[in-house]
């Protein structure tokens, strides 16, 4: 594969897409400040930056979802005004969103039909969806209802919907965050093929390793400005991260072996029926987490991780008390606050609407998990606002939560900062057991480092930590033992050092007893 | 040229307060146009409706007497609406409260004791609470929409009252008028002055508003209501049961509506009749929203809605306008208010077609 080296397109012909001085302000915040960007046909162009660097704003302007305040966009050398996503699609710009823009009540086919021009919607559409989705290794059932699909499957719908429009430029916002390594590889092959066909790809990701692997050019944003462009093939993930956060990033310090102590969490044959049609149930899940260790559960989204989290936190009750032990006490039928009082703390995957309430101030979000924990946040049924505000200030300071004013609404924080707050709120309780789902999903490198460091610090202080994550880099960075979730079953927890990413990929696909030598990447998701 | 709704970074506190004012002004403007169409001088129409009731002492008393049940009901409804629970059946809970409380003076007309009135109030509270619990149980148990069940139960309650006063509870000495016996003095709310219609029962409204305000702001239960309304998933994570909150707010709002009902018959009317409310239970929905679902704001909003009732009566007498004009005003106010509430989360931007000029955003 040969892609255009940086600079070549400039001299020959105008680039496919170019922006000059593109600016967008939200009130007093300049989200994008005079952005100059050029993308040539057939190149895979990575857009890098921390949360809040302006990446999403920039691509929303390119996709017609936001109108720029100043500057211009040129498409094949001509200044254009992209008034709406439909206009962007007519030009040949397609987008795969990070936060999915799907109607939950409709089927896959209906959602795709909605995005296509009227004349393209025919009776053959279902067949086309099947063919195209299979062709790109993202199989889909056109009749499945979105509400029943996992996060990973929803993303497939987004990608396939975009591909069906035969775009000249595809904007992808964190496309691999919910895929297995093998699926990511398939996607990369797809992207490379599209690139050879002359389709340009603007690829937004936090996974620097991927940038190095597939991108031919990278533009790095920081605080709304372009701080540099690089040829990723000449860089390493670490140097790119340094450009992104503006300082050299060190890996989190992890000692080789931690002392482990008493078992603080025990799952014993935990079985849970699926709570919706096509949902995933839990089957005979058994796991122990000891004081001082971090156990990670890897797996592709929608294989029962959410159900497992809900069962451990007590948001869904198990069939018997003995299925879940916290500090040796049977709690399978006990509520979430009873478990919190035993020293457990929980951080769910969804920040807004689950771990925090968007319209509430941070101090009220402190009350959310601490009103029944003997924390003096609430006594005799009355809330102590002062105590809650103190916690808010303490967490913000300790976890570097950047906020415009003291005690703002949760909705005003960027994703990374809110995640630091939600994790920090629980760590502030000094829990003896922390269960955290996707601790750094959609979070920038700086925030991820702070969060992972805090998890490791907590484990060293003697807490037991269970991390549910789809990010293998993260898992290898923090975990002492790794178990893999697939189709509602949990594998044995293996010492982290004894597992390769490939082996985990196989376990994710439900292949539990395959020897590494006898299988290739395909076996992982053949099931 | 086009209008854009641009999301605000934070909900505007100023707009939250301004929105009811804008809505009131728009309602008045549309009302003026309406008078014009009906052949009434708009200035005179608006005067009769909204100013004249404020010019006499007796009508100010009447304003408070009418605002009290509205506020009492609306405080309960605000708790429901804050929890994203839609109790549309306050009119029914009001009626059942009135019926239950009236059982004592109707069935035991000769019982004269200081215990009578407190017992009546208690029965009114209980009756309203139990009647309010029905839609909550149906929702928790069967997933039935509380909007439909609570509304339909209103008609059950109204028909029950109608049957009682025409049948078993009719006063034998009423010459066949459909009404109960007149309540004895022991079963009647004491008034604040000789011959006044201002009874002590109006104080329940500010009392309930104050209690609700304090509980909502500082108690864990109030927190549960707000979380459940804002993010049900987060409420579960916080350890609150959605079903318990639904039941709780329905019981409380039913109890308050029931109390308003028994106070109305024991304080203002003095007996049961086929119609004991000019639609207080429905108007209180408007009061709750105009009052920003805030217990103290509701006290102000109740006075405003009471004004439309009084003005409507005046308009019937002096202008010969139909009583439906009052309901029209009330409905207009709610619809326009909900429209104006968009401005709390969004601001309007006028935009010329195509690319905005440079510097456009600096206005933000």
PDB file of N, CA and C in Angstrom, chain B residues 118-204:
ATOM      1  N   UNK B 118     -60.938  17.811  63.153  1.00  0.00           N
ATOM      2  CA  UNK B 118     -59.659  17.131  62.909  1.00  0.00           C
ATOM      3  C   UNK B 118     -59.838  15.754  62.264  1.00  0.00           C
ATOM      4  N   UNK B 119     -60.875  15.029  62.730  1.00  0.00           N
ATOM      5  CA  UNK B 119     -61.113  13.706  62.145  1.00  0.00           C
ATOM      6  C   UNK B 119     -61.479  13.813  60.672  1.00  0.00           C
ATOM      7  N   UNK B 120     -62.311  14.813  60.346  1.00  0.00           N
ATOM      8  CA  UNK B 120     -62.692  15.020  58.942  1.00  0.00           C
ATOM      9  C   UNK B 120     -61.453  15.284  58.083  1.00  0.00           C
ATOM     10  N   UNK B 121     -60.579  16.166  58.616  1.00  0.00           N
ATOM     11  CA  UNK B 121     -59.367  16.498  57.854  1.00  0.00           C
ATOM     12  C   UNK B 121     -58.511  15.249  57.659  1.00  0.00           C
ATOM     13  N   UNK B 122     -58.418  14.446  58.727  1.00  0.00           N
ATOM     14  CA  UNK B 122     -57.620  13.229  58.658  1.00  0.00           C
ATOM     15  C   UNK B 122     -58.193  12.269  57.613  1.00  0.00           C
ATOM     16  N   UNK B 123     -59.521  12.121  57.641  1.00  0.00           N
ATOM     17  CA  UNK B 123     -60.159  11.239  56.655  1.00  0.00           C
ATOM     18  C   UNK B 123     -59.948  11.763  55.235  1.00  0.00           C
ATOM     19  N   UNK B 124     -60.015  13.099  55.098  1.00  0.00           N
ATOM     20  CA  UNK B 124     -59.779  13.694  53.781  1.00  0.00           C
ATOM     21  C   UNK B 124     -58.379  13.381  53.281  1.00  0.00           C
ATOM     22  N   UNK B 125     -57.397  13.548  54.172  1.00  0.00           N
ATOM     23  CA  UNK B 125     -56.008  13.233  53.833  1.00  0.00           C
ATOM     24  C   UNK B 125     -55.867  11.768  53.415  1.00  0.00           C
ATOM     25  N   UNK B 126     -56.441  10.893  54.248  1.00  0.00           N
ATOM     26  CA  UNK B 126     -56.309   9.455  53.997  1.00  0.00           C
ATOM     27  C   UNK B 126     -56.985   9.055  52.694  1.00  0.00           C
ATOM     28  N   UNK B 127     -58.206   9.578  52.505  1.00  0.00           N
ATOM     29  CA  UNK B 127     -58.952   9.227  51.294  1.00  0.00           C
ATOM     30  C   UNK B 127     -58.192   9.634  50.047  1.00  0.00           C
ATOM     31  N   UNK B 128     -57.686  10.887  50.055  1.00  0.00           N
ATOM     32  CA  UNK B 128     -56.930  11.359  48.901  1.00  0.00           C
ATOM     33  C   UNK B 128     -55.677  10.524  48.695  1.00  0.00           C
ATOM     34  N   UNK B 129     -55.002  10.195  49.805  1.00  0.00           N
ATOM     35  CA  UNK B 129     -53.761   9.423  49.706  1.00  0.00           C
ATOM     36  C   UNK B 129     -54.023   8.044  49.112  1.00  0.00           C
ATOM     37  N   UNK B 130     -55.057   7.385  49.609  1.00  0.00           N
ATOM     38  CA  UNK B 130     -55.365   6.039  49.100  1.00  0.00           C
ATOM     39  C   UNK B 130     -55.781   6.093  47.633  1.00  0.00           C
ATOM     40  N   UNK B 131     -56.591   7.104  47.300  1.00  0.00           N
ATOM     41  CA  UNK B 131     -57.021   7.211  45.910  1.00  0.00           C
ATOM     42  C   UNK B 131     -55.828   7.526  45.011  1.00  0.00           C
ATOM     43  N   UNK B 132     -54.893   8.322  45.548  1.00  0.00           N
ATOM     44  CA  UNK B 132     -53.683   8.620  44.782  1.00  0.00           C
ATOM     45  C   UNK B 132     -52.798   7.393  44.636  1.00  0.00           C
ATOM     46  N   UNK B 133     -52.869   6.489  45.616  1.00  0.00           N
ATOM     47  CA  UNK B 133     -52.001   5.305  45.569  1.00  0.00           C
ATOM     48  C   UNK B 133     -52.406   4.353  44.447  1.00  0.00           C
ATOM     49  N   UNK B 134     -53.684   4.418  44.029  1.00  0.00           N
ATOM     50  CA  UNK B 134     -54.156   3.452  43.027  1.00  0.00           C
ATOM     51  C   UNK B 134     -53.353   3.532  41.717  1.00  0.00           C
ATOM     52  N   UNK B 135     -53.222   4.719  41.096  1.00  0.00           N
ATOM     53  CA  UNK B 135     -52.435   4.760  39.854  1.00  0.00           C
ATOM     54  C   UNK B 135     -50.982   4.352  40.072  1.00  0.00           C
ATOM     55  N   UNK B 136     -50.440   4.675  41.260  1.00  0.00           N
ATOM     56  CA  UNK B 136     -49.048   4.309  41.536  1.00  0.00           C
ATOM     57  C   UNK B 136     -48.890   2.798  41.577  1.00  0.00           C
ATOM     58  N   UNK B 137     -49.823   2.122  42.261  1.00  0.00           N
ATOM     59  CA  UNK B 137     -49.744   0.663  42.341  1.00  0.00           C
ATOM     60  C   UNK B 137     -49.926   0.051  40.954  1.00  0.00           C
ATOM     61  N   UNK B 138     -50.871   0.598  40.189  1.00  0.00           N
ATOM     62  CA  UNK B 138     -51.097   0.066  38.842  1.00  0.00           C
ATOM     63  C   UNK B 138     -49.851   0.234  37.974  1.00  0.00           C
ATOM     64  N   UNK B 139     -49.175   1.352  38.166  1.00  0.00           N
ATOM     65  CA  UNK B 139     -47.962   1.583  37.376  1.00  0.00           C
ATOM     66  C   UNK B 139     -46.845   0.641  37.821  1.00  0.00           C
ATOM     67  N   UNK B 140     -46.634   0.543  39.128  1.00  0.00           N
ATOM     68  CA  UNK B 140     -45.537  -0.295  39.626  1.00  0.00           C
ATOM     69  C   UNK B 140     -45.770  -1.762  39.325  1.00  0.00           C
ATOM     70  N   UNK B 141     -47.030  -2.164  39.431  1.00  0.00           N
ATOM     71  CA  UNK B 141     -47.341  -3.583  39.329  1.00  0.00           C
ATOM     72  C   UNK B 141     -47.488  -4.029  37.870  1.00  0.00           C
ATOM     73  N   UNK B 142     -48.226  -3.211  37.094  1.00  0.00           N
ATOM     74  CA  UNK B 142     -48.554  -3.644  35.725  1.00  0.00           C
ATOM     75  C   UNK B 142     -47.938  -2.761  34.640  1.00  0.00           C
ATOM     76  N   UNK B 143     -47.236  -1.723  35.050  1.00  0.00           N
ATOM     77  CA  UNK B 143     -46.672  -0.815  34.052  1.00  0.00           C
ATOM     78  C   UNK B 143     -47.718   0.038  33.355  1.00  0.00           C
ATOM     79  N   UNK B 144     -48.878   0.210  33.983  1.00  0.00           N
ATOM     80  CA  UNK B 144     -49.926   1.036  33.361  1.00  0.00           C
ATOM     81  C   UNK B 144     -49.538   2.507  33.451  1.00  0.00           C
ATOM     82  N   UNK B 145     -49.773   3.243  32.381  1.00  0.00           N
ATOM     83  CA  UNK B 145     -49.429   4.667  32.369  1.00  0.00           C
ATOM     84  C   UNK B 145     -50.255   5.410  33.416  1.00  0.00           C
ATOM     85  N   UNK B 146     -49.541   6.085  34.327  1.00  0.00           N
ATOM     86  CA  UNK B 146     -50.246   6.793  35.393  1.00  0.00           C
ATOM     87  C   UNK B 146     -51.006   7.990  34.854  1.00  0.00           C
ATOM     88  N   UNK B 147     -50.609   8.481  33.683  1.00  0.00           N
ATOM     89  CA  UNK B 147     -51.323   9.625  33.097  1.00  0.00           C
ATOM     90  C   UNK B 147     -52.769   9.212  32.816  1.00  0.00           C
ATOM     91  N   UNK B 148     -52.921   8.042  32.187  1.00  0.00           N
ATOM     92  CA  UNK B 148     -54.264   7.578  31.826  1.00  0.00           C
ATOM     93  C   UNK B 148     -55.055   7.159  33.057  1.00  0.00           C
ATOM     94  N   UNK B 149     -54.440   6.331  33.918  1.00  0.00           N
ATOM     95  CA  UNK B 149     -55.214   5.798  35.038  1.00  0.00           C
ATOM     96  C   UNK B 149     -55.627   6.906  35.997  1.00  0.00           C
ATOM     97  N   UNK B 150     -54.713   7.840  36.284  1.00  0.00           N
ATOM     98  CA  UNK B 150     -55.084   8.881  37.245  1.00  0.00           C
ATOM     99  C   UNK B 150     -56.173   9.776  36.654  1.00  0.00           C
ATOM    100  N   UNK B 151     -56.078  10.063  35.357  1.00  0.00           N
ATOM    101  CA  UNK B 151     -57.108  10.896  34.729  1.00  0.00           C
ATOM    102  C   UNK B 151     -58.452  10.178  34.738  1.00  0.00           C
ATOM    103  N   UNK B 152     -58.442   8.892  34.389  1.00  0.00           N
ATOM    104  CA  UNK B 152     -59.725   8.170  34.310  1.00  0.00           C
ATOM    105  C   UNK B 152     -60.340   8.007  35.695  1.00  0.00           C
ATOM    106  N   UNK B 153     -59.489   7.825  36.704  1.00  0.00           N
ATOM    107  CA  UNK B 153     -60.027   7.690  38.056  1.00  0.00           C
ATOM    108  C   UNK B 153     -60.713   8.975  38.522  1.00  0.00           C
ATOM    109  N   UNK B 154     -60.324  10.096  37.928  1.00  0.00           N
ATOM    110  CA  UNK B 154     -61.000  11.351  38.254  1.00  0.00           C
ATOM    111  C   UNK B 154     -62.497  11.252  37.953  1.00  0.00           C
ATOM    112  N   UNK B 155     -62.811  10.682  36.799  1.00  0.00           N
ATOM    113  CA  UNK B 155     -64.228  10.606  36.415  1.00  0.00           C
ATOM    114  C   UNK B 155     -64.978   9.619  37.292  1.00  0.00           C
ATOM    115  N   UNK B 156     -64.268   8.572  37.719  1.00  0.00           N
ATOM    116  CA  UNK B 156     -64.892   7.643  38.675  1.00  0.00           C
ATOM    117  C   UNK B 156     -65.264   8.392  39.943  1.00  0.00           C
ATOM    118  N   UNK B 157     -64.317   9.217  40.426  1.00  0.00           N
ATOM    119  CA  UNK B 157     -64.559   9.951  41.668  1.00  0.00           C
ATOM    120  C   UNK B 157     -65.706  10.936  41.507  1.00  0.00           C
ATOM    121  N   UNK B 158     -65.724  11.662  40.386  1.00  0.00           N
ATOM    122  CA  UNK B 158     -66.768  12.661  40.170  1.00  0.00           C
ATOM    123  C   UNK B 158     -68.139  11.998  40.112  1.00  0.00           C
ATOM    124  N   UNK B 159     -68.200  10.825  39.460  1.00  0.00           N
ATOM    125  CA  UNK B 159     -69.481  10.122  39.363  1.00  0.00           C
ATOM    126  C   UNK B 159     -69.903   9.566  40.718  1.00  0.00           C
ATOM    127  N   UNK B 160     -68.932   9.134  41.507  1.00  0.00           N
ATOM    128  CA  UNK B 160     -69.250   8.638  42.850  1.00  0.00           C
ATOM    129  C   UNK B 160     -69.888   9.750  43.680  1.00  0.00           C
ATOM    130  N   UNK B 161     -69.265  10.929  43.639  1.00  0.00           N
ATOM    131  CA  UNK B 161     -69.807  12.074  44.378  1.00  0.00           C
ATOM    132  C   UNK B 161     -71.224  12.393  43.885  1.00  0.00           C
ATOM    133  N   UNK B 162     -71.375  12.393  42.586  1.00  0.00           N
ATOM    134  CA  UNK B 162     -72.667  12.711  41.982  1.00  0.00           C
ATOM    135  C   UNK B 162     -73.738  11.738  42.479  1.00  0.00           C
ATOM    136  N   UNK B 163     -73.374  10.448  42.476  1.00  0.00           N
ATOM    137  CA  UNK B 163     -74.326   9.424  42.916  1.00  0.00           C
ATOM    138  C   UNK B 163     -74.668   9.591  44.394  1.00  0.00           C
ATOM    139  N   UNK B 164     -73.656   9.884  45.217  1.00  0.00           N
ATOM    140  CA  UNK B 164     -73.877  10.022  46.654  1.00  0.00           C
ATOM    141  C   UNK B 164     -74.860  11.156  46.967  1.00  0.00           C
ATOM    142  N   UNK B 165     -74.619  12.322  46.344  1.00  0.00           N
ATOM    143  CA  UNK B 165     -75.462  13.462  46.715  1.00  0.00           C
ATOM    144  C   UNK B 165     -76.851  13.398  46.079  1.00  0.00           C
ATOM    145  N   UNK B 166     -76.963  12.575  45.038  1.00  0.00           N
ATOM    146  CA  UNK B 166     -78.319  12.411  44.478  1.00  0.00           C
ATOM    147  C   UNK B 166     -79.024  11.224  45.133  1.00  0.00           C
ATOM    148  N   UNK B 167     -78.232  10.342  45.741  1.00  0.00           N
ATOM    149  CA  UNK B 167     -78.803   9.122  46.291  1.00  0.00           C
ATOM    150  C   UNK B 167     -78.690   9.060  47.803  1.00  0.00           C
ATOM    151  N   UNK B 168     -77.860   8.157  48.304  1.00  0.00           N
ATOM    152  CA  UNK B 168     -77.857   7.854  49.741  1.00  0.00           C
ATOM    153  C   UNK B 168     -77.524   9.039  50.640  1.00  0.00           C
ATOM    154  N   UNK B 169     -76.719   9.988  50.159  1.00  0.00           N
ATOM    155  CA  UNK B 169     -76.301  11.062  51.059  1.00  0.00           C
ATOM    156  C   UNK B 169     -77.133  12.328  50.875  1.00  0.00           C
ATOM    157  N   UNK B 170     -78.229  12.251  50.131  1.00  0.00           N
ATOM    158  CA  UNK B 170     -79.005  13.454  49.893  1.00  0.00           C
ATOM    159  C   UNK B 170     -79.733  13.866  51.179  1.00  0.00           C
ATOM    160  N   UNK B 171     -79.772  15.146  51.422  1.00  0.00           N
ATOM    161  CA  UNK B 171     -80.478  15.670  52.590  1.00  0.00           C
ATOM    162  C   UNK B 171     -81.970  15.457  52.391  1.00  0.00           C
ATOM    163  N   UNK B 172     -82.632  14.683  53.312  1.00  0.00           N
ATOM    164  CA  UNK B 172     -84.069  14.416  53.152  1.00  0.00           C
ATOM    165  C   UNK B 172     -84.871  15.713  53.134  1.00  0.00           C
ATOM    166  N   UNK B 173     -84.349  16.742  53.780  1.00  0.00           N
ATOM    167  CA  UNK B 173     -85.096  17.984  53.823  1.00  0.00           C
ATOM    168  C   UNK B 173     -84.706  18.956  52.734  1.00  0.00           C
ATOM    169  N   UNK B 174     -84.154  18.476  51.653  1.00  0.00           N
ATOM    170  CA  UNK B 174     -83.619  19.393  50.645  1.00  0.00           C
ATOM    171  C   UNK B 174     -84.581  19.610  49.490  1.00  0.00           C
ATOM    172  N   UNK B 175     -85.841  19.161  49.666  1.00  0.00           N
ATOM    173  CA  UNK B 175     -86.823  19.301  48.573  1.00  0.00           C
ATOM    174  C   UNK B 175     -86.281  18.726  47.267  1.00  0.00           C
ATOM    175  N   UNK B 176     -85.595  17.591  47.390  1.00  0.00           N
ATOM    176  CA  UNK B 176     -85.075  16.882  46.216  1.00  0.00           C
ATOM    177  C   UNK B 176     -83.922  17.575  45.496  1.00  0.00           C
ATOM    178  N   UNK B 177     -83.369  18.646  46.097  1.00  0.00           N
ATOM    179  CA  UNK B 177     -82.138  19.187  45.516  1.00  0.00           C
ATOM    180  C   UNK B 177     -81.012  18.202  45.768  1.00  0.00           C
ATOM    181  N   UNK B 178     -80.143  17.991  44.806  1.00  0.00           N
ATOM    182  CA  UNK B 178     -79.038  17.057  45.029  1.00  0.00           C
ATOM    183  C   UNK B 178     -77.956  17.707  45.897  1.00  0.00           C
ATOM    184  N   UNK B 179     -78.124  17.629  47.194  1.00  0.00           N
ATOM    185  CA  UNK B 179     -77.094  18.137  48.094  1.00  0.00           C
ATOM    186  C   UNK B 179     -77.226  17.451  49.441  1.00  0.00           C
ATOM    187  N   UNK B 180     -76.090  17.432  50.183  1.00  0.00           N
ATOM    188  CA  UNK B 180     -76.108  16.786  51.493  1.00  0.00           C
ATOM    189  C   UNK B 180     -76.660  17.771  52.518  1.00  0.00           C
ATOM    190  N   UNK B 181     -76.750  17.294  53.761  1.00  0.00           N
ATOM    191  CA  UNK B 181     -77.139  18.218  54.836  1.00  0.00           C
ATOM    192  C   UNK B 181     -76.078  19.301  54.953  1.00  0.00           C
ATOM    193  N   UNK B 182     -76.471  20.461  55.473  1.00  0.00           N
ATOM    194  CA  UNK B 182     -75.496  21.499  55.788  1.00  0.00           C
ATOM    195  C   UNK B 182     -74.694  21.037  56.996  1.00  0.00           C
ATOM    196  N   UNK B 183     -73.363  21.239  56.921  1.00  0.00           N
ATOM    197  CA  UNK B 183     -72.524  20.778  58.019  1.00  0.00           C
ATOM    198  C   UNK B 183     -72.796  21.624  59.261  1.00  0.00           C
ATOM    199  N   UNK B 184     -72.727  20.959  60.416  1.00  0.00           N
ATOM    200  CA  UNK B 184     -72.915  21.684  61.672  1.00  0.00           C
ATOM    201  C   UNK B 184     -71.683  22.543  61.938  1.00  0.00           C
ATOM    202  N   UNK B 185     -71.776  23.398  62.917  1.00  0.00           N
ATOM    203  CA  UNK B 185     -70.654  24.296  63.178  1.00  0.00           C
ATOM    204  C   UNK B 185     -69.421  23.513  63.608  1.00  0.00           C
ATOM    205  N   UNK B 186     -69.625  22.351  64.261  1.00  0.00           N
ATOM    206  CA  UNK B 186     -68.474  21.558  64.672  1.00  0.00           C
ATOM    207  C   UNK B 186     -67.752  20.963  63.473  1.00  0.00           C
ATOM    208  N   UNK B 187     -68.457  20.864  62.360  1.00  0.00           N
ATOM    209  CA  UNK B 187     -67.868  20.259  61.172  1.00  0.00           C
ATOM    210  C   UNK B 187     -67.486  21.313  60.140  1.00  0.00           C
ATOM    211  N   UNK B 188     -67.435  22.567  60.569  1.00  0.00           N
ATOM    212  CA  UNK B 188     -67.136  23.646  59.634  1.00  0.00           C
ATOM    213  C   UNK B 188     -65.840  24.346  60.058  1.00  0.00           C
ATOM    214  N   UNK B 189     -65.041  24.694  59.059  1.00  0.00           N
ATOM    215  CA  UNK B 189     -63.795  25.432  59.327  1.00  0.00           C
ATOM    216  C   UNK B 189     -64.134  26.765  59.987  1.00  0.00           C
ATOM    217  N   UNK B 190     -63.469  27.086  61.118  1.00  0.00           N
ATOM    218  CA  UNK B 190     -63.715  28.406  61.709  1.00  0.00           C
ATOM    219  C   UNK B 190     -63.186  29.505  60.778  1.00  0.00           C
ATOM    220  N   UNK B 191     -63.888  30.639  60.804  1.00  0.00           N
ATOM    221  CA  UNK B 191     -63.455  31.746  59.949  1.00  0.00           C
ATOM    222  C   UNK B 191     -62.640  32.736  60.758  1.00  0.00           C
ATOM    223  N   UNK B 192     -61.897  33.596  60.018  1.00  0.00           N
ATOM    224  CA  UNK B 192     -60.982  34.520  60.693  1.00  0.00           C
ATOM    225  C   UNK B 192     -61.691  35.752  61.219  1.00  0.00           C
ATOM    226  N   UNK B 193     -62.913  35.976  60.790  1.00  0.00           N
ATOM    227  CA  UNK B 193     -63.650  37.121  61.303  1.00  0.00           C
ATOM    228  C   UNK B 193     -65.141  36.852  61.136  1.00  0.00           C
ATOM    229  N   UNK B 194     -65.929  37.474  61.958  1.00  0.00           N
ATOM    230  CA  UNK B 194     -67.383  37.253  61.912  1.00  0.00           C
ATOM    231  C   UNK B 194     -67.900  37.540  60.507  1.00  0.00           C
ATOM    232  N   UNK B 195     -68.607  36.564  59.917  1.00  0.00           N
ATOM    233  CA  UNK B 195     -69.241  36.792  58.624  1.00  0.00           C
ATOM    234  C   UNK B 195     -68.281  36.735  57.445  1.00  0.00           C
ATOM    235  N   UNK B 196     -67.001  36.507  57.702  1.00  0.00           N
ATOM    236  CA  UNK B 196     -66.036  36.478  56.601  1.00  0.00           C
ATOM    237  C   UNK B 196     -66.028  35.102  55.948  1.00  0.00           C
ATOM    238  N   UNK B 197     -65.616  35.049  54.675  1.00  0.00           N
ATOM    239  CA  UNK B 197     -65.448  33.754  54.021  1.00  0.00           C
ATOM    240  C   UNK B 197     -64.003  33.259  54.164  1.00  0.00           C
ATOM    241  N   UNK B 198     -63.194  34.092  54.823  1.00  0.00           N
ATOM    242  CA  UNK B 198     -61.793  33.724  54.984  1.00  0.00           C
ATOM    243  C   UNK B 198     -61.663  32.761  56.169  1.00  0.00           C
ATOM    244  N   UNK B 199     -61.473  31.466  55.885  1.00  0.00           N
ATOM    245  CA  UNK B 199     -61.398  30.479  56.956  1.00  0.00           C
ATOM    246  C   UNK B 199     -59.948  30.079  57.207  1.00  0.00           C
ATOM    247  N   UNK B 200     -59.739  29.483  58.373  1.00  0.00           N
ATOM    248  CA  UNK B 200     -58.372  29.147  58.774  1.00  0.00           C
ATOM    249  C   UNK B 200     -57.749  28.076  57.867  1.00  0.00           C
ATOM    250  N   UNK B 201     -58.563  27.360  57.137  1.00  0.00           N
ATOM    251  CA  UNK B 201     -58.047  26.294  56.277  1.00  0.00           C
ATOM    252  C   UNK B 201     -57.100  26.774  55.194  1.00  0.00           C
ATOM    253  N   UNK B 202     -57.179  28.087  54.843  1.00  0.00           N
ATOM    254  CA  UNK B 202     -56.285  28.581  53.789  1.00  0.00           C
ATOM    255  C   UNK B 202     -54.827  28.480  54.224  1.00  0.00           C
ATOM    256  N   UNK B 203     -54.590  28.371  55.523  1.00  0.00           N
ATOM    257  CA  UNK B 203     -53.207  28.339  55.998  1.00  0.00           C
ATOM    258  C   UNK B 203     -52.504  27.020  55.679  1.00  0.00           C
ATOM    259  N   UNK B 204     -53.296  25.997  55.366  1.00  0.00           N
ATOM    260  CA  UNK B 204     -52.659  24.729  55.011  1.00  0.00           C
ATOM    261  C   UNK B 204     -51.758  24.886  53.783  1.00  0.00           C
TER     262      UNK B 204
END
